Amino acid sequence: MKNLILLIILVSVTSCTFNNVAINQEADNKDGKAFLNEFYGKINTRDFEGAEVMIGDSLKKMAGDHGISKMLQFINTKVGNYKSYKIADLYIRSITGNVNETSYNYKLKVKYQKGTIDEIIGFKRQNGKSIKINSYHAYSDLLIH
């Protein structure tokens, strides 16, 4: 009977999961800003194919082959060269424990030659791998006209 109880306790303890969740930690924000600088650095040099490499598989499947680089080229054609960005809001969620994942979500005001565009970009790091973009949205009347 003792062995059965010990076995049940052992199985219960080993099957438990432990995860710690942190929101908007400064170290994570520092990593996120470095990634944003790299991404917008590629846009600044018009290296749209280089920016495409930073896109995650799920977004590539949704956007199609070179879909994001084509969109970045379209934005460049409509509003001119990239100038700078400013973070309007952010939400960074870091999970550590049995699962190690950090998701970064930034709302940006991105300045181009002909005006400012609101952009929302989301990216994720899973299990220590490189960060990949999983969502990108740019909206402005400047893109319509």
Coordinates of N, CA and C in Angstrom, one line a residue:
M1 N 0.8 -1.2 0.0 CA 0.0 0.0 0.0 C 0.9 1.3 0.0
K2 N 2.0 1.2 0.8 CA 2.9 2.4 0.9 C 3.5 2.6 -0.5
N3 N 3.8 1.5 -1.2 CA 4.4 1.7 -2.5 C 3.4 2.3 -3.5
L4 N 2.2 2.0 -3.4 CA 1.2 2.5 -4.3 C 1.0 4.0 -4.0
I5 N 0.9 4.4 -2.8 CA 0.8 5.8 -2.4 C 2.1 6.6 -2.9
L6 N 3.2 6.0 -2.7 CA 4.5 6.7 -3.1 C 4.5 6.8 -4.6
L7 N 4.0 5.8 -5.3 CA 4.0 5.9 -6.8 C 3.0 7.0 -7.2
I8 N 1.9 7.1 -6.6 CA 0.9 8.1 -7.0 C 1.5 9.5 -6.7
I9 N 2.1 9.7 -5.6 CA 2.8 11.0 -5.3 C 3.9 11.3 -6.3
L10 N 4.7 10.3 -6.6 CA 5.8 10.5 -7.6 C 5.2 10.9 -8.9
V11 N 4.2 10.2 -9.4 CA 3.6 10.5 -10.7 C 3.0 11.9 -10.7
S12 N 2.3 12.3 -9.6 CA 1.7 13.6 -9.5 C 2.7 14.7 -9.5
V13 N 3.8 14.5 -8.8 CA 4.8 15.6 -8.8 C 5.5 15.7 -10.1
T14 N 5.8 14.6 -10.8 CA 6.6 14.7 -12.1 C 5.7 15.1 -13.2
S15 N 4.4 15.0 -13.1 CA 3.5 15.4 -14.2 C 3.0 16.8 -14.0
C16 N 3.3 17.4 -12.9 CA 3.0 18.8 -12.7 C 3.8 19.7 -13.6
T17 N 3.2 20.8 -14.0 CA 3.9 21.8 -14.8 C 4.1 23.0 -14.0
F18 N 5.2 23.7 -14.2 CA 5.4 25.0 -13.5 C 5.8 26.0 -14.6
N19 N 5.1 27.1 -14.5 CA 5.4 28.2 -15.4 C 5.2 29.5 -14.6
N20 N 6.2 30.4 -14.9 CA 6.1 31.7 -14.3 C 5.9 32.7 -15.4
V21 N 4.9 33.6 -15.2 CA 4.6 34.6 -16.2 C 5.0 36.0 -15.8
A22 N 5.7 36.7 -16.6 CA 6.1 38.1 -16.3 C 5.6 39.0 -17.5
I23 N 5.2 40.2 -17.1 CA 4.7 41.1 -18.1 C 5.6 42.4 -18.2
N24 N 6.0 42.8 -19.4 CA 6.7 44.0 -19.6 C 8.0 44.2 -18.8
Q25 N 8.8 43.1 -18.7 CA 10.1 43.2 -18.1 C 11.1 44.0 -18.9
E26 N 11.9 44.8 -18.2 CA 12.8 45.7 -19.0 C 13.8 44.9 -19.8
A27 N 14.3 43.8 -19.3 CA 15.2 43.0 -20.1 C 14.6 42.5 -21.4
D28 N 13.3 42.1 -21.3 CA 12.6 41.6 -22.5 C 12.4 42.8 -23.5
N29 N 12.0 44.0 -22.9 CA 11.8 45.1 -23.8 C 13.1 45.5 -24.5
K30 N 14.2 45.4 -23.8 CA 15.5 45.7 -24.4 C 15.8 44.7 -25.6
D31 N 15.5 43.4 -25.5 CA 15.6 42.5 -26.6 C 14.6 42.9 -27.7
G32 N 13.4 43.3 -27.3 CA 12.4 43.6 -28.3 C 12.8 44.9 -29.1
K33 N 13.4 45.9 -28.4 CA 13.9 47.1 -29.1 C 15.0 46.8 -30.1
A34 N 15.9 45.9 -29.6 CA 17.0 45.5 -30.5 C 16.5 44.8 -31.8
F35 N 15.5 44.0 -31.6 CA 14.9 43.3 -32.8 C 14.2 44.3 -33.7
L36 N 13.5 45.3 -33.1 CA 12.8 46.3 -33.9 C 13.9 47.1 -34.7
N37 N 15.0 47.5 -34.0 CA 16.1 48.2 -34.7 C 16.6 47.5 -35.8
E38 N 16.8 46.1 -35.7 CA 17.3 45.3 -36.8 C 16.3 45.3 -37.9
F39 N 15.0 45.1 -37.6 CA 14.0 45.0 -38.6 C 13.9 46.3 -39.4
Y40 N 13.8 47.5 -38.7 CA 13.6 48.7 -39.3 C 14.9 49.2 -40.0
G41 N 16.1 48.7 -39.5 CA 17.3 48.9 -40.1 C 17.3 48.3 -41.5
K42 N 16.8 47.1 -41.7 CA 16.7 46.5 -43.0 C 15.7 47.3 -43.9
I43 N 14.6 47.8 -43.3 CA 13.7 48.6 -44.1 C 14.4 49.9 -44.5
N44 N 15.2 50.5 -43.7 CA 15.9 51.7 -44.0 C 16.9 51.6 -45.1
T45 N 17.5 50.4 -45.2 CA 18.5 50.2 -46.3 C 17.8 49.5 -47.5
R46 N 16.5 49.4 -47.4 CA 15.6 48.8 -48.5 C 16.0 47.3 -48.7
D47 N 16.4 46.6 -47.7 CA 16.8 45.2 -47.7 C 15.5 44.4 -47.3
F48 N 14.5 44.5 -48.2 CA 13.2 43.9 -48.0 C 13.3 42.4 -47.9
E49 N 14.2 41.8 -48.7 CA 14.4 40.3 -48.6 C 15.0 39.9 -47.3
G50 N 15.9 40.8 -46.8 CA 16.5 40.5 -45.5 C 15.5 40.6 -44.3
A51 N 14.5 41.5 -44.5 CA 13.4 41.6 -43.5 C 12.5 40.4 -43.6
E52 N 12.4 39.8 -44.8 CA 11.6 38.6 -45.0 C 12.1 37.4 -44.2
V53 N 13.4 37.4 -44.0 CA 14.1 36.3 -43.3 C 13.7 36.3 -41.8
M54 N 13.3 37.5 -41.3 CA 12.9 37.7 -39.9 C 11.5 37.2 -39.7
I55 N 10.7 36.8 -40.7 CA 9.3 36.5 -40.6 C 9.2 35.0 -40.2
G56 N 8.3 34.7 -39.3 CA 8.0 33.3 -38.8 C 7.3 32.5 -39.8
D57 N 7.3 31.2 -39.7 CA 6.7 30.3 -40.7 C 5.2 30.5 -40.8
S58 N 4.5 30.8 -39.7 CA 3.0 30.9 -39.7 C 2.6 32.2 -40.5
L59 N 3.3 33.3 -40.3 CA 3.0 34.5 -41.1 C 3.4 34.3 -42.6
K60 N 4.5 33.6 -42.8 CA 4.9 33.3 -44.2 C 3.8 32.5 -44.9
K61 N 3.2 31.6 -44.2 CA 2.1 30.8 -44.8 C 0.9 31.6 -45.1
M62 N 0.6 32.6 -44.2 CA -0.6 33.4 -44.4 C -0.3 34.4 -45.5
A63 N 0.9 35.0 -45.6 CA 1.2 36.1 -46.5 C 1.6 35.6 -47.9
G64 N 2.0 34.3 -48.0 CA 2.5 33.8 -49.2 C 4.0 34.1 -49.4
D65 N 4.5 33.5 -50.5 CA 5.9 33.7 -50.8 C 6.3 35.2 -51.0
H66 N 7.2 35.7 -50.2 CA 7.7 37.1 -50.2 C 6.5 38.1 -50.0
G67 N 5.5 37.7 -49.4 CA 4.3 38.5 -49.2 C 4.7 39.8 -48.3
I68 N 5.4 39.6 -47.3 CA 5.8 40.7 -46.4 C 6.8 41.6 -47.1
S69 N 7.7 41.0 -47.8 CA 8.7 41.9 -48.5 C 8.0 42.7 -49.5
K70 N 7.0 42.2 -50.2 CA 6.2 42.9 -51.2 C 5.4 44.0 -50.5
M71 N 4.8 43.7 -49.4 CA 4.1 44.7 -48.6 C 5.0 45.9 -48.2
L72 N 6.2 45.5 -47.7 CA 7.2 46.6 -47.3 C 7.6 47.4 -48.5
Q73 N 7.8 46.8 -49.7 CA 8.1 47.6 -50.9 C 6.9 48.5 -51.2
F74 N 5.7 48.0 -51.1 CA 4.5 48.8 -51.4 C 4.5 50.0 -50.5
I75 N 4.7 49.8 -49.2 CA 4.7 50.9 -48.3 C 5.8 51.9 -48.7
N76 N 6.9 51.5 -49.0 CA 8.0 52.3 -49.4 C 7.7 53.1 -50.7
T77 N 7.0 52.5 -51.6 CA 6.6 53.2 -52.8 C 5.5 54.3 -52.5
K78 N 4.6 54.0 -51.6 CA 3.5 54.9 -51.3 C 3.9 56.1 -50.4
V79 N 4.8 55.8 -49.4 CA 5.1 56.9 -48.5 C 6.6 57.3 -48.4
G80 N 7.4 56.7 -49.2 CA 8.8 57.1 -49.3 C 9.6 56.3 -48.3
N81 N 10.8 56.7 -48.2 CA 11.8 56.1 -47.4 C 11.5 56.2 -45.9
Y82 N 11.9 55.1 -45.2 CA 11.7 55.1 -43.7 C 12.6 56.1 -43.0
K83 N 12.1 56.8 -42.0 CA 12.9 57.8 -41.2 C 13.1 57.3 -39.8
S84 N 12.1 57.0 -39.1 CA 12.2 56.6 -37.7 C 10.9 55.9 -37.2
Y85 N 11.0 55.4 -36.0 CA 9.8 54.9 -35.3 C 9.8 55.3 -33.9
K86 N 8.6 55.4 -33.3 CA 8.4 55.7 -31.9 C 7.4 54.6 -31.3
I87 N 7.7 54.1 -30.2 CA 6.9 53.1 -29.5 C 5.7 53.8 -28.9
A88 N 4.5 53.5 -29.3 CA 3.3 54.1 -28.7 C 2.8 53.3 -27.5
D89 N 2.9 52.0 -27.7 CA 2.5 51.1 -26.6 C 3.2 49.7 -26.8
L90 N 3.2 49.0 -25.7 CA 3.8 47.6 -25.8 C 3.2 46.7 -24.8
Y91 N 3.3 45.4 -25.2 CA 2.8 44.4 -24.2 C 3.8 43.2 -24.5
I92 N 4.6 42.8 -23.5 CA 5.5 41.8 -23.6 C 5.2 40.7 -22.5
R93 N 5.0 39.5 -22.9 CA 4.6 38.4 -22.0 C 5.7 37.4 -22.1
S94 N 6.3 37.1 -20.9 CA 7.4 36.1 -20.9 C 7.0 35.0 -20.0
I95 N 7.0 33.8 -20.5 CA 6.7 32.6 -19.8 C 7.9 31.7 -19.6
T96 N 8.3 31.4 -18.3 CA 9.4 30.5 -18.1 C 9.0 29.4 -17.2
G97 N 9.7 28.3 -17.4 CA 9.4 27.1 -16.6 C 9.4 25.9 -17.6
N98 N 8.3 25.1 -17.5 CA 8.2 24.0 -18.5 C 8.1 24.5 -19.9
V99 N 7.5 25.7 -20.1 CA 7.4 26.4 -21.4 C 8.3 27.6 -21.3
N100 N 9.1 27.8 -22.3 CA 9.9 29.1 -22.3 C 9.6 29.8 -23.6
E101 N 8.8 30.9 -23.4 CA 8.3 31.6 -24.6 C 8.2 33.1 -24.2
T102 N 8.6 34.0 -25.1 CA 8.4 35.4 -24.9 C 7.7 35.9 -26.1
S103 N 6.5 36.6 -25.9 CA 5.8 37.2 -27.0 C 5.9 38.7 -26.9
Y104 N 6.2 39.4 -27.9 CA 6.4 40.9 -28.0 C 5.3 41.5 -28.9
N105 N 4.7 42.5 -28.4 CA 3.7 43.2 -29.2 C 3.9 44.7 -29.0
Y106 N 4.2 45.4 -30.2 CA 4.5 46.8 -30.1 C 3.5 47.5 -31.1
K107 N 3.0 48.6 -30.6 CA 2.2 49.6 -31.4 C 3.2 50.7 -31.7
L108 N 3.4 51.0 -32.9 CA 4.4 52.0 -33.3 C 3.8 53.1 -34.2
K109 N 4.4 54.3 -34.1 CA 4.2 55.4 -35.0 C 5.5 55.4 -35.8
V110 N 5.4 55.1 -37.1 CA 6.6 55.0 -38.0 C 6.5 56.1 -39.0
K111 N 7.6 56.9 -38.9 CA 7.7 58.1 -39.8 C 8.4 57.7 -41.1
Y112 N 7.8 58.1 -42.2 CA 8.3 57.9 -43.5 C 8.4 59.3 -44.2
Q113 N 9.0 59.4 -45.4 CA 9.1 60.7 -46.0 C 7.8 61.5 -46.1
K114 N 6.8 60.8 -46.5 CA 5.5 61.5 -46.8 C 4.5 61.5 -45.6
G115 N 4.9 61.0 -44.4 CA 4.0 61.0 -43.3 C 4.3 59.9 -42.3
T116 N 3.4 59.8 -41.4 CA 3.5 58.8 -40.3 C 2.4 57.7 -40.5
I117 N 2.8 56.5 -40.3 CA 1.9 55.3 -40.4 C 1.9 54.6 -39.0
D118 N 0.7 54.2 -38.6 CA 0.5 53.3 -37.4 C 0.8 51.9 -37.8
E119 N 1.7 51.3 -37.1 CA 2.1 49.9 -37.3 C 2.0 49.1 -36.0
I120 N 1.5 47.9 -36.2 CA 1.5 46.9 -35.0 C 2.3 45.7 -35.5
I121 N 3.3 45.4 -34.7 CA 4.2 44.3 -35.0 C 4.3 43.3 -33.8
G122 N 4.1 42.1 -34.0 CA 4.2 41.1 -33.0 C 5.3 40.1 -33.4
F123 N 6.1 39.7 -32.4 CA 7.1 38.6 -32.7 C 7.2 37.8 -31.4
K124 N 7.9 36.6 -31.6 CA 8.0 35.6 -30.5 C 9.3 34.9 -30.5
R125 N 9.8 34.6 -29.3 CA 10.9 33.8 -29.1 C 10.4 32.5 -28.4
Q126 N 10.8 31.3 -28.9 CA 10.4 30.1 -28.2 C 11.6 29.3 -27.9
N127 N 11.7 28.8 -26.7 CA 12.7 27.9 -26.2 C 14.1 28.4 -26.6
G128 N 14.4 29.7 -26.5 CA 15.7 30.2 -26.8 C 16.1 30.3 -28.2
K129 N 15.2 30.0 -29.1 CA 15.5 30.1 -30.6 C 15.5 31.6 -30.9
S130 N 15.8 31.9 -32.2 CA 15.8 33.3 -32.6 C 14.4 33.8 -32.7
I131 N 14.3 35.1 -32.5 CA 13.0 35.8 -32.6 C 12.5 35.9 -34.0
K132 N 11.2 35.6 -34.2 CA 10.5 35.6 -35.5 C 9.2 36.5 -35.4
I133 N 9.0 37.2 -36.5 CA 7.8 38.0 -36.6 C 6.6 37.1 -36.8
N134 N 5.5 37.2 -36.1 CA 4.3 36.4 -36.3 C 3.1 37.3 -36.7
S135 N 3.2 38.6 -36.6 CA 2.1 39.5 -37.1 C 2.7 40.9 -37.4
Y136 N 2.1 41.4 -38.5 CA 2.5 42.8 -38.9 C 1.4 43.4 -39.5
H137 N 1.1 44.6 -39.1 CA -0.1 45.4 -39.6 C 0.3 46.8 -39.7
A138 N 0.1 47.4 -40.9 CA 0.4 48.8 -41.2 C -0.9 49.4 -41.7
Y139 N -1.3 50.6 -41.1 CA -2.5 51.2 -41.5 C -2.4 52.7 -41.5
S140 N -2.9 53.3 -42.6 CA -2.9 54.8 -42.7 C -3.6 55.2 -44.0
D141 N -4.2 56.3 -44.0 CA -4.9 56.8 -45.2 C -3.8 57.1 -46.3
L142 N -2.6 57.3 -45.9 CA -1.5 57.5 -46.9 C -1.3 56.3 -47.8
L143 N -1.7 55.1 -47.3 CA -1.5 53.9 -48.1 C -2.6 53.7 -49.1
I144 N -3.7 54.4 -48.9 CA -4.9 54.3 -49.8 C -4.8 55.2 -51.0
H145 N -4.3 56.4 -50.8 CA -4.3 57.4 -51.8 C -3.1 57.2 -52.8

